[in-house]
Amino acid sequence: DAKTTQPTSMDCAEGRAANLPCNHSTISGNEYVYWYRQIHSQGPQYIIHGLKNNETNEMASLIITEDRKSSTLILPHATLRDTAVYYCIVRVGGLNSGGSNYKLTFGKGTLLTVNP
Amino acid sequence: ETGVTQSPTHLIKTRGQQVTLRCSSQSGHNTVSWYQQALGQGPQFIFQYYREEENGRGNFPPRFSGLQFPNYSSELNVNALELDDSALYLCASNVRGAGTGELFFGEGSRLTVL
């Protein structure tokens, strides 16, 4: 799986948009970008994923550059409960794949602190 | 729908002992993965179980072993515990061959080895 680079930490004011960047310059054509977050003392939680088109769900938006070498996770209106470590992961996606394709390779992620 | 549940939530062992951690997968999920998360690090893949067999393994020694049962629940066993085994152990489940590839994680079992 391709390696990702994320800032160690970021701050955001409550109610403002949080934009978390991720570089994945060695991403392959069949690799998806996944975002998970981990609130302190809890298990990681899936947020969103995408291949090449921008994606939006009830939690966040994912913007992937045209060359797919970087992406940005956007939390449109951050709340205090969004304070967490955010992990950007690239991996082969798709159905009926072998066991290794369901392995997630986590880096250290970005600690997002939302301030009141 | 019941999520992924793990037990125990916390436990303390001494070096050289053995430990068994348990995981019940989310309802309808047939694949279970285990991850180890040391303090300040991201989770690291240990192995995955599907159809009661190990299917994919990370860089962990053989003293880390597991089982999956017919009801898809799973156990992680660690023999000859070392101090560096102190970590949060996370279980995750998914449906092989369906869904979007996302994993659903439990809250973890925090193991302290003294």
mmCIF file of C-alpha atoms in Angstrom:
data_model
loop_
_atom_site.group_PDB
_atom_site.id
_atom_site.type_symbol
_atom_site.label_atom_id
_atom_site.label_comp_id
_atom_site.label_asym_id
_atom_site.label_seq_id
_atom_site.Cartn_x
_atom_site.Cartn_y
_atom_site.Cartn_z
ATOM 1 C CA ASP A 1 0.000 0.000 0.000
ATOM 2 C CA ALA A 2 1.150 3.530 -0.782
ATOM 3 C CA LYS A 3 2.638 5.626 1.974
ATOM 4 C CA THR A 4 0.902 8.790 3.152
ATOM 5 C CA THR A 5 2.198 11.988 4.746
ATOM 6 C CA GLN A 6 0.096 14.057 7.124
ATOM 7 C CA PRO A 7 0.848 16.979 9.440
ATOM 8 C CA THR A 8 1.386 15.901 13.019
ATOM 9 C CA SER A 9 -1.184 18.282 14.451
ATOM 10 C CA MET A 10 -3.681 20.992 13.532
ATOM 11 C CA ASP A 11 -5.976 23.358 15.396
ATOM 12 C CA CYS A 12 -9.424 24.557 14.371
ATOM 13 C CA ALA A 13 -11.955 26.883 15.933
ATOM 14 C CA GLU A 14 -15.324 25.426 16.801
ATOM 15 C CA GLY A 15 -17.868 26.059 14.055
ATOM 16 C CA ARG A 16 -15.246 26.639 11.399
ATOM 17 C CA ALA A 17 -14.266 24.244 8.632
ATOM 18 C CA ALA A 18 -11.374 21.896 9.362
ATOM 19 C CA ASN A 19 -9.271 21.043 6.331
ATOM 20 C CA LEU A 20 -6.923 18.095 6.855
ATOM 21 C CA PRO A 21 -4.361 17.509 4.107
ATOM 22 C CA CYS A 22 -2.768 14.242 3.049
ATOM 23 C CA ASN A 23 -0.026 13.552 0.525
ATOM 24 C CA HIS A 24 0.078 10.206 -1.252
ATOM 25 C CA SER A 25 2.348 10.823 -4.222
ATOM 26 C CA THR A 26 3.020 7.113 -4.866
ATOM 27 C CA ILE A 27 -0.636 6.085 -5.028
ATOM 28 C CA SER A 28 -1.426 3.449 -7.627
ATOM 29 C CA GLY A 29 -4.336 3.504 -10.042
ATOM 30 C CA ASN A 30 -6.310 0.877 -8.141
ATOM 31 C CA GLU A 31 -5.759 2.356 -4.683
ATOM 32 C CA TYR A 32 -8.463 4.222 -2.855
ATOM 33 C CA VAL A 33 -8.029 6.985 -0.284
ATOM 34 C CA TYR A 34 -9.668 6.155 3.051
ATOM 35 C CA TRP A 35 -10.044 8.374 6.097
ATOM 36 C CA TYR A 36 -10.555 7.102 9.618
ATOM 37 C CA ARG A 37 -10.504 8.940 12.905
ATOM 38 C CA GLN A 38 -9.797 7.828 16.442
ATOM 39 C CA ILE A 39 -11.215 9.682 19.376
ATOM 40 C CA HIS A 40 -9.186 9.241 22.543
ATOM 41 C CA SER A 41 -9.484 5.744 24.042
ATOM 42 C CA GLN A 42 -11.854 4.524 21.339
ATOM 43 C CA GLY A 43 -11.417 2.345 18.268
ATOM 44 C CA PRO A 44 -10.909 3.955 14.844
ATOM 45 C CA GLN A 45 -14.051 5.067 13.031
ATOM 46 C CA TYR A 46 -14.514 5.090 9.268
ATOM 47 C CA ILE A 47 -15.254 8.536 7.828
ATOM 48 C CA ILE A 48 -15.156 8.457 4.048
ATOM 49 C CA HIS A 49 -13.271 7.091 1.059
ATOM 50 C CA GLY A 50 -12.807 7.834 -2.626
ATOM 51 C CA LEU A 51 -10.972 6.789 -5.766
ATOM 52 C CA LYS A 52 -10.723 9.891 -7.926
ATOM 53 C CA ASN A 53 -13.951 11.829 -7.638
ATOM 54 C CA ASN A 54 -14.772 14.120 -4.772
ATOM 55 C CA GLU A 55 -17.026 12.500 -2.222
ATOM 56 C CA THR A 56 -19.386 13.809 0.452
ATOM 57 C CA ASN A 57 -21.341 12.120 3.203
ATOM 58 C CA GLU A 58 -23.009 13.169 6.432
ATOM 59 C CA MET A 59 -19.687 13.381 8.245
ATOM 60 C CA ALA A 60 -17.281 15.006 5.806
ATOM 61 C CA SER A 61 -16.172 15.804 2.282
ATOM 62 C CA LEU A 62 -13.158 14.352 0.521
ATOM 63 C CA ILE A 63 -11.399 16.339 -2.165
ATOM 64 C CA ILE A 64 -8.884 14.407 -4.291
ATOM 65 C CA THR A 65 -6.593 16.282 -6.669
ATOM 66 C CA GLU A 66 -6.763 15.460 -10.351
ATOM 67 C CA ASP A 67 -3.377 13.720 -10.288
ATOM 68 C CA ARG A 68 -4.503 11.838 -7.139
ATOM 69 C CA LYS A 69 -1.249 12.633 -5.371
ATOM 70 C CA SER A 70 -2.953 14.438 -2.520
ATOM 71 C CA SER A 71 -6.308 14.848 -0.869
ATOM 72 C CA THR A 72 -8.076 16.960 1.739
ATOM 73 C CA LEU A 73 -10.636 15.870 4.283
ATOM 74 C CA ILE A 74 -13.064 18.646 5.114
ATOM 75 C CA LEU A 75 -15.184 18.787 8.258
ATOM 76 C CA PRO A 76 -17.505 21.655 7.322
ATOM 77 C CA HIS A 77 -18.483 22.795 10.821
ATOM 78 C CA ALA A 78 -16.089 21.359 13.378
ATOM 79 C CA THR A 79 -17.342 20.691 16.901
ATOM 80 C CA LEU A 80 -15.465 19.887 20.091
ATOM 81 C CA ARG A 81 -16.415 16.224 19.577
ATOM 82 C CA ASP A 82 -14.391 16.198 16.355
ATOM 83 C CA THR A 83 -11.167 16.426 18.355
ATOM 84 C CA ALA A 84 -9.388 13.218 17.373
ATOM 85 C CA VAL A 85 -6.485 11.692 15.457
ATOM 86 C CA TYR A 86 -7.332 11.541 11.760
ATOM 87 C CA TYR A 87 -5.712 8.872 9.621
ATOM 88 C CA CYS A 88 -5.352 9.040 5.850
ATOM 89 C CA ILE A 89 -4.830 5.582 4.346
ATOM 90 C CA VAL A 90 -4.444 4.415 0.776
ATOM 91 C CA ARG A 91 -5.148 0.823 -0.110
ATOM 92 C CA VAL A 92 -6.471 -1.370 -2.821
ATOM 93 C CA GLY A 93 -10.223 -1.358 -2.607
ATOM 94 C CA GLY A 94 -12.923 -3.374 -4.217
ATOM 95 C CA LEU A 95 -14.952 -6.418 -3.487
ATOM 96 C CA ASN A 96 -13.958 -10.072 -3.438
ATOM 97 C CA SER A 97 -10.384 -9.160 -2.734
ATOM 98 C CA GLY A 98 -7.959 -11.258 -0.768
ATOM 99 C CA GLY A 99 -7.277 -10.923 2.911
ATOM 100 C CA SER A 100 -4.347 -8.608 2.523
ATOM 101 C CA ASN A 101 -6.519 -6.137 0.648
ATOM 102 C CA TYR A 102 -8.518 -5.545 3.782
ATOM 103 C CA LYS A 103 -5.434 -4.647 5.756
ATOM 104 C CA LEU A 104 -5.189 -1.000 6.753
ATOM 105 C CA THR A 105 -1.712 0.492 7.107
ATOM 106 C CA PHE A 106 -1.985 3.317 9.613
ATOM 107 C CA GLY A 107 0.601 6.064 10.005
ATOM 108 C CA LYS A 108 0.629 8.380 12.998
ATOM 109 C CA GLY A 109 -2.159 10.561 11.612
ATOM 110 C CA THR A 110 -3.023 14.181 12.370
ATOM 111 C CA LEU A 111 -4.186 15.209 15.818
ATOM 112 C CA LEU A 112 -6.974 17.703 15.201
ATOM 113 C CA THR A 113 -7.820 19.841 18.200
ATOM 114 C CA VAL A 114 -11.042 21.813 17.961
ATOM 115 C CA ASN A 115 -10.963 24.812 20.284
ATOM 116 C CA PRO A 116 -13.986 26.606 21.759
ATOM 117 C CA GLU B 1 -27.540 -4.104 14.981
ATOM 118 C CA THR B 2 -24.785 -4.952 17.466
ATOM 119 C CA GLY B 3 -21.362 -3.455 16.859
ATOM 120 C CA VAL B 4 -17.972 -5.042 17.441
ATOM 121 C CA THR B 5 -17.483 -5.933 21.102
ATOM 122 C CA GLN B 6 -14.241 -6.868 22.821
ATOM 123 C CA SER B 7 -13.352 -8.311 26.195
ATOM 124 C CA PRO B 8 -11.794 -7.706 28.576
ATOM 125 C CA THR B 9 -11.475 -3.940 28.315
ATOM 126 C CA HIS B 10 -8.401 -3.801 30.523
ATOM 127 C CA LEU B 11 -6.040 -6.409 31.899
ATOM 128 C CA ILE B 12 -2.642 -6.659 33.532
ATOM 129 C CA LYS B 13 -0.242 -9.557 33.016
ATOM 130 C CA THR B 14 3.343 -10.265 33.919
ATOM 131 C CA ARG B 15 6.173 -11.050 31.552
ATOM 132 C CA GLY B 16 6.147 -14.650 30.347
ATOM 133 C CA GLN B 17 2.426 -15.190 30.899
ATOM 134 C CA GLN B 18 -0.151 -15.915 28.232
ATOM 135 C CA VAL B 19 -3.243 -13.868 27.384
ATOM 136 C CA THR B 20 -6.450 -14.444 25.432
ATOM 137 C CA LEU B 21 -8.489 -11.553 24.087
ATOM 138 C CA ARG B 22 -11.979 -11.991 22.664
ATOM 139 C CA CYS B 23 -13.957 -10.296 19.944
ATOM 140 C CA SER B 24 -17.517 -10.568 18.709
ATOM 141 C CA SER B 25 -17.869 -9.271 15.178
ATOM 142 C CA GLN B 26 -20.618 -6.963 14.053
ATOM 143 C CA SER B 27 -23.802 -8.793 13.106
ATOM 144 C CA GLY B 28 -23.521 -10.245 9.609
ATOM 145 C CA HIS B 29 -19.752 -9.721 9.323
ATOM 146 C CA ASN B 30 -17.714 -12.793 8.350
ATOM 147 C CA THR B 31 -14.157 -11.437 8.553
ATOM 148 C CA VAL B 32 -12.236 -10.392 11.649
ATOM 149 C CA SER B 33 -8.913 -8.558 11.832
ATOM 150 C CA TRP B 34 -6.722 -7.784 14.821
ATOM 151 C CA TYR B 35 -4.534 -4.727 15.273
ATOM 152 C CA GLN B 36 -2.002 -3.715 17.918
ATOM 153 C CA GLN B 37 -1.714 -0.049 18.869
ATOM 154 C CA ALA B 38 1.236 1.023 20.999
ATOM 155 C CA LEU B 39 1.039 4.322 22.843
ATOM 156 C CA GLY B 40 1.356 7.264 20.459
ATOM 157 C CA GLN B 41 1.364 5.086 17.341
ATOM 158 C CA GLY B 42 -1.199 4.124 14.746
ATOM 159 C CA PRO B 43 -2.700 0.626 14.820
ATOM 160 C CA GLN B 44 -0.552 -2.125 13.275
ATOM 161 C CA PHE B 45 -2.109 -5.097 11.465
ATOM 162 C CA ILE B 46 -1.565 -8.432 13.206
ATOM 163 C CA PHE B 47 -3.679 -10.838 11.169
ATOM 164 C CA GLN B 48 -7.090 -11.505 9.673
ATOM 165 C CA TYR B 49 -9.452 -14.469 9.900
ATOM 166 C CA TYR B 50 -11.984 -15.593 7.344
ATOM 167 C CA ARG B 51 -13.845 -18.903 7.302
ATOM 168 C CA GLU B 52 -12.041 -19.883 10.498
ATOM 169 C CA GLU B 53 -8.615 -19.674 8.866
ATOM 170 C CA GLU B 54 -5.855 -17.101 9.061
ATOM 171 C CA ASN B 55 -5.904 -15.078 5.866
ATOM 172 C CA GLY B 56 -3.203 -12.436 5.880
ATOM 173 C CA ARG B 57 -0.640 -11.680 8.577
ATOM 174 C CA GLY B 58 1.453 -8.689 9.496
ATOM 175 C CA ASN B 59 4.972 -8.593 10.895
ATOM 176 C CA PHE B 60 4.254 -10.345 14.192
ATOM 177 C CA PRO B 61 5.973 -13.462 15.614
ATOM 178 C CA PRO B 62 4.257 -16.849 15.868
ATOM 179 C CA ARG B 63 3.551 -16.364 19.572
ATOM 180 C CA PHE B 64 0.687 -14.182 18.332
ATOM 181 C CA SER B 65 -2.025 -16.574 17.217
ATOM 182 C CA GLY B 66 -5.737 -16.526 16.768
ATOM 183 C CA LEU B 67 -8.930 -18.391 16.193
ATOM 184 C CA GLN B 68 -12.202 -17.695 14.471
ATOM 185 C CA PHE B 69 -15.323 -19.611 15.430
ATOM 186 C CA PRO B 70 -18.317 -20.671 13.310
ATOM 187 C CA ASN B 71 -20.292 -17.693 14.620
ATOM 188 C CA TYR B 72 -17.458 -15.446 13.298
ATOM 189 C CA SER B 73 -16.293 -14.409 16.756
ATOM 190 C CA SER B 74 -12.550 -14.493 17.289
ATOM 191 C CA GLU B 75 -9.778 -14.812 19.857
ATOM 192 C CA LEU B 76 -6.279 -13.382 19.900
ATOM 193 C CA ASN B 77 -3.745 -15.354 21.926
ATOM 194 C CA VAL B 78 -0.329 -14.072 22.878
ATOM 195 C CA ASN B 79 2.178 -16.436 24.507
ATOM 196 C CA ALA B 80 5.334 -15.620 26.434
ATOM 197 C CA LEU B 81 4.327 -12.009 26.980
ATOM 198 C CA GLU B 82 7.015 -9.342 26.686
ATOM 199 C CA LEU B 83 6.988 -5.815 28.056
ATOM 200 C CA ASP B 84 6.654 -4.439 24.501
ATOM 201 C CA ASP B 85 3.361 -6.290 24.103
ATOM 202 C CA SER B 86 1.762 -3.622 26.279
ATOM 203 C CA ALA B 87 -0.700 -1.972 23.918
ATOM 204 C CA LEU B 88 -4.300 -1.472 22.914
ATOM 205 C CA TYR B 89 -5.500 -4.483 20.926
ATOM 206 C CA LEU B 90 -8.216 -3.674 18.441
ATOM 207 C CA CYS B 91 -10.563 -6.023 16.676
ATOM 208 C CA ALA B 92 -12.258 -5.048 13.432
ATOM 209 C CA SER B 93 -14.842 -6.804 11.304
ATOM 210 C CA ASN B 94 -16.165 -6.535 7.779
ATOM 211 C CA VAL B 95 -18.014 -8.531 5.158
ATOM 212 C CA ARG B 96 -15.743 -10.248 2.661
ATOM 213 C CA GLY B 97 -16.947 -9.725 -0.851
ATOM 214 C CA ALA B 98 -19.405 -6.957 -0.080
ATOM 215 C CA GLY B 99 -19.553 -3.428 1.158
ATOM 216 C CA THR B 100 -17.108 -0.640 0.555
ATOM 217 C CA GLY B 101 -14.074 -2.113 2.273
ATOM 218 C CA GLU B 102 -14.515 -0.165 5.471
ATOM 219 C CA LEU B 103 -13.639 -1.843 8.726
ATOM 220 C CA PHE B 104 -15.720 -1.564 11.877
ATOM 221 C CA PHE B 105 -13.586 -1.438 15.011
ATOM 222 C CA GLY B 106 -14.303 -2.332 18.597
ATOM 223 C CA GLU B 107 -13.217 -0.206 21.554
ATOM 224 C CA GLY B 108 -10.183 -2.385 22.195
ATOM 225 C CA SER B 109 -8.594 -4.341 25.014
ATOM 226 C CA ARG B 110 -5.818 -2.518 26.825
ATOM 227 C CA LEU B 111 -3.082 -4.919 27.894
ATOM 228 C CA THR B 112 -0.378 -3.948 30.362
ATOM 229 C CA VAL B 113 2.578 -6.288 30.785
ATOM 230 C CA LEU B 114 4.642 -5.792 33.934
#
